[in-house]
């Protein structure tokens, strides 16, 4: 494949589809540059004294790792001066982060999970940054949380960086999904995969099996049938993967198919799963749909869900079309 930079790709995309105006291109490039900085910090590990916990808790009541906080700060500082954003929101911050008065406001809202998969940081397993871009409602002087409450179908861009053996950036602006690999010597993002497509069938599923006794019947039925393999109703054997970092499980699914599930379960009927809608499920669902996959909350298309609060959680079923359609049908039949 011809080696082109992220900037050239975005400029050529704009010529082709007129859907990446200059301010959105700046936003994407600024976020991509911040992900380079995060990759550098993550890659240092113990040598950078960035491992371990910060002895603080985030709004989710989760103990924050030093790298969670560092990644959040990197994204805030990178994005506040550019004049492209009206406000930001993060898994690591309870309330939205308006652009400081000393900087001009722009027309976009940026949401992110600065470092997804925190429990993997200290054991050197791939982790990532997830981001979602919405348009701010016209004419707002001071953005509020309510301005962020837009369906996932309203996203103008979504992507993630994955800090693994390679550092990669996966991006969609509504015309397919493209992948960039970080050239560490040049410090630049290079287009390495175009128009990723998720196979509609798969033999691989991803779920945390330790929660099986808590699942509701549709999930139990769906997983049990896969575990029965050739001798069961599916007439084929399945394999299982669970990295416990959504970015990494989704990256695998984008490349070889699969179904990723984080269902609600009986442990807490008021808690609809673990993953957050606005900055985990929605951006990943836009990416999955743009790659020919499907994403639901078990009952409806993820991107059609009308958000009510910034940190709301949602059950997630995403990946290969025919599998997500099946597990969703089992929920609707129940
Ligand atoms: P952490 O950021 O707390 O490690 O959670 C990661 C995550 O939000 C998502 O990336 C994983 O798919 C999921 O949680 C793993 O959850 P379990 O640890 O319950 O398997």
Tab-separated table of C-alpha atoms and ligand atoms in Angstrom:
chain	number	residue	atom	x	y	z
A	1	UNK	CA	0.000	0.000	0.000
A	2	UNK	CA	1.214	3.503	-0.816
A	3	UNK	CA	2.573	4.989	2.391
A	4	UNK	CA	0.621	8.184	3.077
A	5	UNK	CA	0.470	10.229	6.272
A	6	UNK	CA	-2.619	10.819	8.393
A	7	UNK	CA	-2.666	14.462	7.288
A	8	UNK	CA	-2.582	13.603	3.584
A	9	UNK	CA	-5.287	10.949	4.138
A	10	UNK	CA	-7.568	13.484	5.854
A	11	UNK	CA	-6.992	16.115	3.142
A	12	UNK	CA	-7.756	13.597	0.396
A	13	UNK	CA	-10.804	12.298	2.271
A	14	UNK	CA	-12.106	15.866	2.464
A	15	UNK	CA	-11.633	16.284	-1.317
A	16	UNK	CA	-13.511	13.020	-1.870
A	17	UNK	CA	-16.348	13.247	0.642
A	18	UNK	CA	-16.433	16.836	1.943
A	19	UNK	CA	-16.949	15.472	5.452
A	20	UNK	CA	-13.737	16.549	7.130
A	21	UNK	CA	-13.744	20.355	7.353
A	22	UNK	CA	-10.499	21.956	8.496
A	23	UNK	CA	-11.545	22.188	12.155
A	24	UNK	CA	-12.410	18.483	12.264
A	25	UNK	CA	-9.114	17.653	10.559
A	26	UNK	CA	-7.299	19.733	13.193
A	27	UNK	CA	-9.224	17.941	15.952
A	28	UNK	CA	-8.294	14.496	14.611
A	29	UNK	CA	-4.646	15.449	14.147
A	30	UNK	CA	-4.453	16.926	17.666
A	31	UNK	CA	-6.004	13.796	19.195
A	32	UNK	CA	-3.669	11.594	17.119
A	33	UNK	CA	-0.672	13.596	18.348
A	34	UNK	CA	-1.864	13.241	21.959
A	35	UNK	CA	-2.123	9.471	21.430
A	36	UNK	CA	1.524	9.476	20.290
A	37	UNK	CA	2.435	11.139	23.594
A	38	UNK	CA	0.356	8.603	25.551
A	39	UNK	CA	1.983	5.762	23.614
A	40	UNK	CA	5.405	7.110	24.576
A	41	UNK	CA	4.447	7.285	28.275
A	42	UNK	CA	2.807	3.839	28.269
A	43	UNK	CA	5.843	2.370	26.515
A	44	UNK	CA	8.204	3.531	29.251
A	45	UNK	CA	6.450	1.426	31.914
A	46	UNK	CA	8.443	1.197	35.100
A	47	UNK	CA	11.251	3.225	33.548
A	48	UNK	CA	8.937	6.210	33.403
A	49	UNK	CA	7.632	5.666	36.927
A	50	UNK	CA	4.110	5.785	35.509
A	51	UNK	CA	2.919	2.357	36.638
A	52	UNK	CA	0.781	1.607	39.661
A	53	UNK	CA	-2.143	3.418	41.211
A	54	UNK	CA	-2.527	7.067	41.988
A	55	UNK	CA	-4.449	6.337	45.210
A	56	UNK	CA	-7.402	8.357	43.899
A	57	UNK	CA	-10.807	7.271	42.610
A	58	UNK	CA	-12.660	8.415	39.493
A	59	UNK	CA	-16.352	9.179	39.159
A	60	UNK	CA	-16.933	5.485	38.559
A	61	UNK	CA	-15.521	4.729	41.999
A	62	UNK	CA	-12.603	2.959	40.329
A	63	UNK	CA	-9.073	3.340	41.647
A	64	UNK	CA	-7.195	5.439	39.103
A	65	UNK	CA	-3.860	4.327	37.717
A	66	UNK	CA	-1.177	6.963	37.300
A	67	UNK	CA	-1.389	6.460	33.539
A	68	UNK	CA	-5.187	7.017	33.590
A	69	UNK	CA	-4.639	10.472	35.040
A	70	UNK	CA	-1.593	11.241	32.877
A	71	UNK	CA	-3.436	10.203	29.695
A	72	UNK	CA	-6.422	12.332	30.641
A	73	UNK	CA	-4.192	15.374	31.235
A	74	UNK	CA	-2.389	14.831	27.920
A	75	UNK	CA	-5.698	14.846	26.025
A	76	UNK	CA	-7.036	17.902	27.898
A	77	UNK	CA	-3.881	19.982	27.337
A	78	UNK	CA	-3.585	18.928	23.690
A	79	UNK	CA	-7.141	19.940	22.849
A	80	UNK	CA	-7.923	23.088	24.792
A	81	UNK	CA	-5.912	25.711	22.829
A	82	UNK	CA	-6.841	24.784	19.243
A	83	UNK	CA	-10.161	26.587	18.973
A	84	UNK	CA	-11.834	23.481	17.523
A	85	UNK	CA	-13.742	22.346	20.623
A	86	UNK	CA	-16.648	23.709	22.649
A	87	UNK	CA	-16.031	21.229	25.475
A	88	UNK	CA	-14.636	17.818	26.383
A	89	UNK	CA	-15.822	14.897	28.511
A	90	UNK	CA	-13.841	11.981	29.907
A	91	UNK	CA	-14.357	8.748	31.810
A	92	UNK	CA	-11.904	10.178	34.351
A	93	UNK	CA	-13.836	13.403	35.041
A	94	UNK	CA	-17.246	13.666	36.711
A	95	UNK	CA	-18.364	16.763	34.839
A	96	UNK	CA	-17.719	18.125	31.354
A	97	UNK	CA	-14.583	20.194	30.779
A	98	UNK	CA	-15.391	23.531	29.072
A	99	UNK	CA	-12.664	25.218	27.038
A	100	UNK	CA	-10.879	27.790	29.268
A	101	UNK	CA	-11.975	31.390	28.570
A	102	UNK	CA	-8.475	32.317	27.378
A	103	UNK	CA	-8.996	30.137	24.305
A	104	UNK	CA	-11.594	30.428	21.478
A	105	UNK	CA	-14.427	27.899	21.401
A	106	UNK	CA	-15.063	25.683	18.390
A	107	UNK	CA	-17.984	23.662	17.086
A	108	UNK	CA	-17.104	20.143	18.268
A	109	UNK	CA	-17.543	18.128	21.445
A	110	UNK	CA	-14.846	15.546	22.214
A	111	UNK	CA	-15.443	12.577	24.515
A	112	UNK	CA	-12.828	10.021	25.485
A	113	UNK	CA	-11.777	7.125	27.632
A	114	UNK	CA	-8.150	8.214	27.939
A	115	UNK	CA	-6.802	4.805	28.816
A	116	UNK	CA	-9.122	1.830	28.418
A	117	UNK	CA	-8.103	-1.441	29.993
A	118	UNK	CA	-6.381	0.039	33.026
A	119	UNK	CA	-6.263	-3.303	34.819
A	120	UNK	CA	-3.872	-4.436	32.080
A	121	UNK	CA	-1.378	-1.576	32.395
A	122	UNK	CA	0.731	-3.098	35.171
A	123	UNK	CA	0.918	-6.495	33.472
A	124	UNK	CA	2.043	-5.177	30.077
A	125	UNK	CA	-1.064	-6.137	28.097
A	126	UNK	CA	-2.288	-3.953	25.195
A	127	UNK	CA	-4.480	-0.991	26.205
A	128	UNK	CA	-5.859	1.978	24.321
A	129	UNK	CA	-7.508	5.376	24.044
A	130	UNK	CA	-11.096	5.631	22.732
A	131	UNK	CA	-12.545	8.894	21.391
A	132	UNK	CA	-15.844	10.149	20.010
A	133	UNK	CA	-16.635	13.437	18.237
A	134	UNK	CA	-20.019	15.180	18.235
A	135	UNK	CA	-21.065	18.564	16.878
A	136	UNK	CA	-21.950	21.110	19.533
A	137	UNK	CA	-25.477	22.475	19.120
A	138	UNK	CA	-25.397	25.765	17.172
A	139	UNK	CA	-25.029	28.999	19.027
A	140	UNK	CA	-24.297	27.706	22.495
A	141	UNK	CA	-22.157	30.078	24.532
A	142	UNK	CA	-21.498	27.720	27.436
A	143	UNK	CA	-21.853	24.000	26.721
A	144	UNK	CA	-23.638	21.866	29.284
A	145	UNK	CA	-23.750	18.120	29.866
A	146	UNK	CA	-27.124	18.163	28.123
A	147	UNK	CA	-25.429	19.273	24.877
A	148	UNK	CA	-23.498	15.980	24.940
A	149	UNK	CA	-26.681	13.877	25.199
A	150	UNK	CA	-26.763	12.979	21.510
A	151	UNK	CA	-27.346	9.532	19.996
A	152	UNK	CA	-24.307	7.636	18.735
A	153	UNK	CA	-25.671	8.062	15.210
A	154	UNK	CA	-24.844	11.768	15.570
A	155	UNK	CA	-21.087	11.148	15.876
A	156	UNK	CA	-19.070	12.839	13.107
A	157	UNK	CA	-15.952	10.799	13.896
A	158	UNK	CA	-14.818	8.016	16.206
A	159	UNK	CA	-11.595	6.154	16.752
A	160	UNK	CA	-9.173	4.510	19.072
A	161	UNK	CA	-5.454	4.161	19.543
A	162	UNK	CA	-4.133	0.767	20.616
A	163	UNK	CA	-0.812	0.606	22.485
A	164	UNK	CA	0.373	-2.906	21.679
A	165	UNK	CA	3.332	-4.432	19.839
A	166	UNK	CA	2.529	-1.741	17.295
A	167	UNK	CA	0.870	1.528	18.209
A	168	UNK	CA	-2.055	1.949	15.822
A	169	UNK	CA	-4.810	4.478	15.234
A	170	UNK	CA	-8.173	3.242	13.942
A	171	UNK	CA	-10.398	6.011	12.575
A	172	UNK	CA	-13.764	6.527	10.941
A	173	UNK	CA	-15.370	9.787	9.794
A	174	UNK	CA	-18.407	8.036	8.348
A	175	UNK	CA	-16.857	6.628	5.171
A	176	UNK	CA	-15.378	3.344	6.282
A	177	UNK	CA	-12.673	2.434	8.800
A	178	UNK	CA	-8.968	3.016	8.147
A	179	UNK	CA	-5.889	2.076	10.154
A	180	UNK	CA	-2.635	3.948	10.717
A	181	UNK	CA	0.539	2.554	12.247
A	182	UNK	CA	2.869	4.804	14.235
A	183	UNK	CA	6.273	5.095	12.571
A	184	UNK	CA	8.258	5.620	15.735
A	185	UNK	CA	11.419	6.729	13.918
A	186	UNK	CA	9.602	9.489	12.045
A	187	UNK	CA	7.015	10.061	14.791
A	188	UNK	CA	4.226	10.003	12.205
A	189	UNK	CA	1.029	8.027	11.605
A	190	UNK	CA	1.188	6.063	8.324
A	191	UNK	CA	-1.878	4.597	6.565
A	192	UNK	CA	-1.448	0.815	6.659
A	193	UNK	CA	-4.991	-0.580	6.174
A	194	UNK	CA	-7.924	0.785	4.158
A	195	UNK	CA	-11.625	0.080	4.587
A	196	UNK	CA	-11.471	-2.645	7.253
A	197	UNK	CA	-14.362	-5.132	6.985
A	198	UNK	CA	-15.611	-7.441	9.774
A	199	UNK	CA	-16.502	-10.946	8.468
A	200	UNK	CA	-20.262	-11.495	8.937
A	201	UNK	CA	-19.650	-14.958	10.447
A	202	UNK	CA	-17.158	-16.030	13.091
A	203	UNK	CA	-16.010	-18.886	15.289
A	204	UNK	CA	-14.705	-16.646	18.054
A	205	UNK	CA	-16.510	-15.049	20.982
A	206	UNK	CA	-15.345	-12.698	23.712
A	207	UNK	CA	-17.044	-12.546	27.111
A	208	UNK	CA	-15.920	-12.730	30.745
A	209	UNK	CA	-17.040	-16.311	31.480
A	210	UNK	CA	-16.518	-15.905	35.232
A	211	UNK	CA	-19.851	-14.046	35.314
A	212	UNK	CA	-21.780	-16.934	33.671
A	213	UNK	CA	-23.861	-17.804	36.759
A	214	UNK	CA	-25.164	-14.216	36.798
A	215	UNK	CA	-26.223	-13.988	33.145
A	216	UNK	CA	-29.820	-13.586	32.031
A	217	UNK	CA	-31.244	-16.500	29.958
A	218	UNK	CA	-30.682	-15.095	26.422
A	219	UNK	CA	-26.916	-14.796	27.036
A	220	UNK	CA	-26.770	-18.201	28.717
A	221	UNK	CA	-28.625	-19.770	25.764
A	222	UNK	CA	-26.395	-18.095	23.189
A	223	UNK	CA	-23.086	-18.983	24.906
A	224	UNK	CA	-24.170	-22.529	25.836
A	225	UNK	CA	-25.032	-23.261	22.187
A	226	UNK	CA	-21.564	-22.131	21.138
A	227	UNK	CA	-19.950	-24.251	23.859
A	228	UNK	CA	-21.846	-27.303	22.544
A	229	UNK	CA	-19.870	-26.842	19.317
A	230	UNK	CA	-20.293	-29.342	16.476
A	231	UNK	CA	-22.580	-31.539	18.563
A	232	UNK	CA	-24.960	-28.681	19.306
A	233	UNK	CA	-27.414	-26.557	17.302
A	234	UNK	CA	-24.624	-24.373	15.889
A	235	UNK	CA	-22.953	-27.355	14.158
A	236	UNK	CA	-19.516	-25.826	14.558
A	237	UNK	CA	-16.878	-25.394	17.236
A	238	UNK	CA	-16.065	-21.966	18.668
A	239	UNK	CA	-12.957	-20.433	20.199
A	240	UNK	CA	-12.890	-17.861	23.025
A	241	UNK	CA	-10.759	-14.781	23.640
A	242	UNK	CA	-11.102	-12.236	26.504
A	243	UNK	CA	-8.354	-9.627	26.811
A	244	UNK	CA	-10.317	-7.452	29.281
A	245	UNK	CA	-9.401	-4.351	27.311
A	246	UNK	CA	-12.254	-3.445	24.970
A	247	UNK	CA	-9.909	-1.713	22.523
A	248	UNK	CA	-7.871	-4.879	22.080
A	249	UNK	CA	-10.873	-7.203	21.752
A	250	UNK	CA	-12.485	-4.854	19.206
A	251	UNK	CA	-9.206	-4.541	17.261
A	252	UNK	CA	-9.075	-8.344	16.897
A	253	UNK	CA	-12.719	-8.457	15.808
A	254	UNK	CA	-12.143	-5.711	13.210
A	255	UNK	CA	-9.396	-7.864	11.680
A	256	UNK	CA	-10.740	-11.438	11.924
A	257	UNK	CA	-14.343	-11.239	13.075
A	258	UNK	CA	-15.815	-12.253	16.419
A	259	UNK	CA	-18.513	-11.232	18.845
A	260	UNK	CA	-17.758	-9.117	21.932
A	261	UNK	CA	-20.227	-9.187	24.810
A	262	UNK	CA	-20.441	-7.319	28.093
A	263	UNK	CA	-24.039	-8.047	29.161
A	264	UNK	CA	-26.054	-6.769	32.069
A	265	UNK	CA	-26.409	-9.465	34.718
A	266	UNK	CA	-28.371	-10.341	37.847
A	267	UNK	CA	-25.734	-9.077	40.290
A	268	UNK	CA	-27.150	-5.563	40.083
A	269	UNK	CA	-30.407	-5.190	38.099
A	270	UNK	CA	-29.949	-1.406	38.233
A	271	UNK	CA	-26.519	-1.609	36.583
A	272	UNK	CA	-26.945	-2.244	32.827
A	273	UNK	CA	-23.508	-3.794	32.279
A	274	UNK	CA	-20.078	-2.258	32.882
A	275	UNK	CA	-19.256	-0.327	29.713
A	276	UNK	CA	-20.146	3.320	29.225
A	277	UNK	CA	-22.334	4.423	26.350
A	278	UNK	CA	-20.893	7.827	25.462
A	279	UNK	CA	-17.151	7.156	25.237
A	280	UNK	CA	-16.835	3.386	24.923
A	281	UNK	CA	-19.917	1.756	23.354
A	282	UNK	CA	-20.876	4.571	20.951
A	283	UNK	CA	-17.457	5.200	19.340
A	284	UNK	CA	-16.759	1.477	19.084
A	285	UNK	CA	-20.238	0.923	17.615
A	286	UNK	CA	-19.698	3.556	14.918
A	287	UNK	CA	-16.403	1.879	14.012
A	288	UNK	CA	-17.976	-1.604	13.993
A	289	UNK	CA	-20.932	-0.510	11.825
A	290	UNK	CA	-18.636	1.348	9.418
A	291	UNK	CA	-16.727	-1.940	9.047
A	292	UNK	CA	-19.880	-3.918	8.197
A	293	UNK	CA	-20.526	-5.203	11.717
A	294	UNK	CA	-23.482	-4.796	14.097
A	295	UNK	CA	-23.712	-3.383	17.629
A	296	UNK	CA	-26.711	-3.556	19.966
A	297	UNK	CA	-27.495	-3.358	23.663
A	298	UNK	CA	-29.195	-6.743	23.270
A	299	UNK	CA	-32.445	-5.182	22.156
A	300	UNK	CA	-31.787	-2.147	19.962
A	301	UNK	CA	-29.120	-0.646	17.721
A	302	UNK	CA	-26.518	0.942	20.000
A	303	UNK	CA	-26.289	4.112	17.901
A	304	UNK	CA	-30.046	4.711	18.263
A	305	UNK	CA	-29.970	4.889	22.065
A	306	UNK	CA	-30.918	8.331	23.378
A	307	UNK	CA	-28.405	9.098	26.170
A	308	UNK	CA	-29.629	10.583	29.457
A	309	UNK	CA	-26.444	10.934	31.527
A	310	UNK	CA	-22.778	11.356	30.646
A	311	UNK	CA	-21.483	8.229	32.397
A	312	UNK	CA	-24.413	5.904	31.818
A	313	UNK	CA	-23.587	2.255	31.311
A	314	UNK	CA	-25.038	-0.040	28.662
A	315	UNK	CA	-24.945	-3.743	27.807
A	316	UNK	CA	-22.777	-4.305	24.704
A	317	UNK	CA	-23.048	-6.943	21.955
A	318	UNK	CA	-20.917	-6.072	18.921
A	319	UNK	CA	-19.018	-7.648	16.050
A	320	UNK	CA	-19.821	-10.087	13.238
A	321	UNK	CA	-23.275	-9.303	11.870
A	322	UNK	CA	-24.809	-12.780	11.875
A	323	UNK	CA	-23.726	-13.496	15.461
A	324	UNK	CA	-24.849	-10.175	16.934
A	325	UNK	CA	-28.160	-10.501	15.069
A	326	UNK	CA	-28.611	-13.972	16.624
A	327	UNK	CA	-27.857	-13.019	20.242
A	328	UNK	CA	-30.047	-9.929	19.832
A	329	UNK	CA	-32.883	-12.107	18.485
A	330	UNK	CA	-32.559	-14.342	21.554
A	331	UNK	CA	-33.050	-11.247	23.740
A	332	UNK	CA	-36.084	-10.103	21.758
A	333	UNK	CA	-37.581	-13.623	21.791
A	334	UNK	CA	-37.206	-13.845	25.594
B	1	LIG	P1	-10.601	-1.297	33.205
B	1	LIG	O1	-10.300	-0.026	32.445
B	1	LIG	O2	-11.081	-1.057	34.597
B	1	LIG	O3	-9.508	-2.312	33.096
B	1	LIG	O4	-11.884	-1.943	32.477
B	1	LIG	C1	-11.734	-2.276	31.133
B	1	LIG	C2	-13.143	-2.426	30.587
B	1	LIG	O5	-13.828	-1.225	30.766
B	1	LIG	C3	-13.132	-2.835	29.131
B	1	LIG	O6	-12.053	-2.316	28.423
B	1	LIG	C4	-13.076	-4.349	29.194
B	1	LIG	O7	-13.677	-4.967	28.078
B	1	LIG	C5	-13.862	-4.655	30.457
B	1	LIG	O8	-13.799	-3.476	31.271
B	1	LIG	C6	-13.262	-5.796	31.223
B	1	LIG	O9	-14.121	-6.030	32.332
B	1	LIG	P2	-13.833	-7.270	33.313
B	1	LIG	O10	-12.558	-6.919	34.026
B	1	LIG	O11	-15.043	-7.315	34.200
B	1	LIG	O12	-13.678	-8.495	32.460
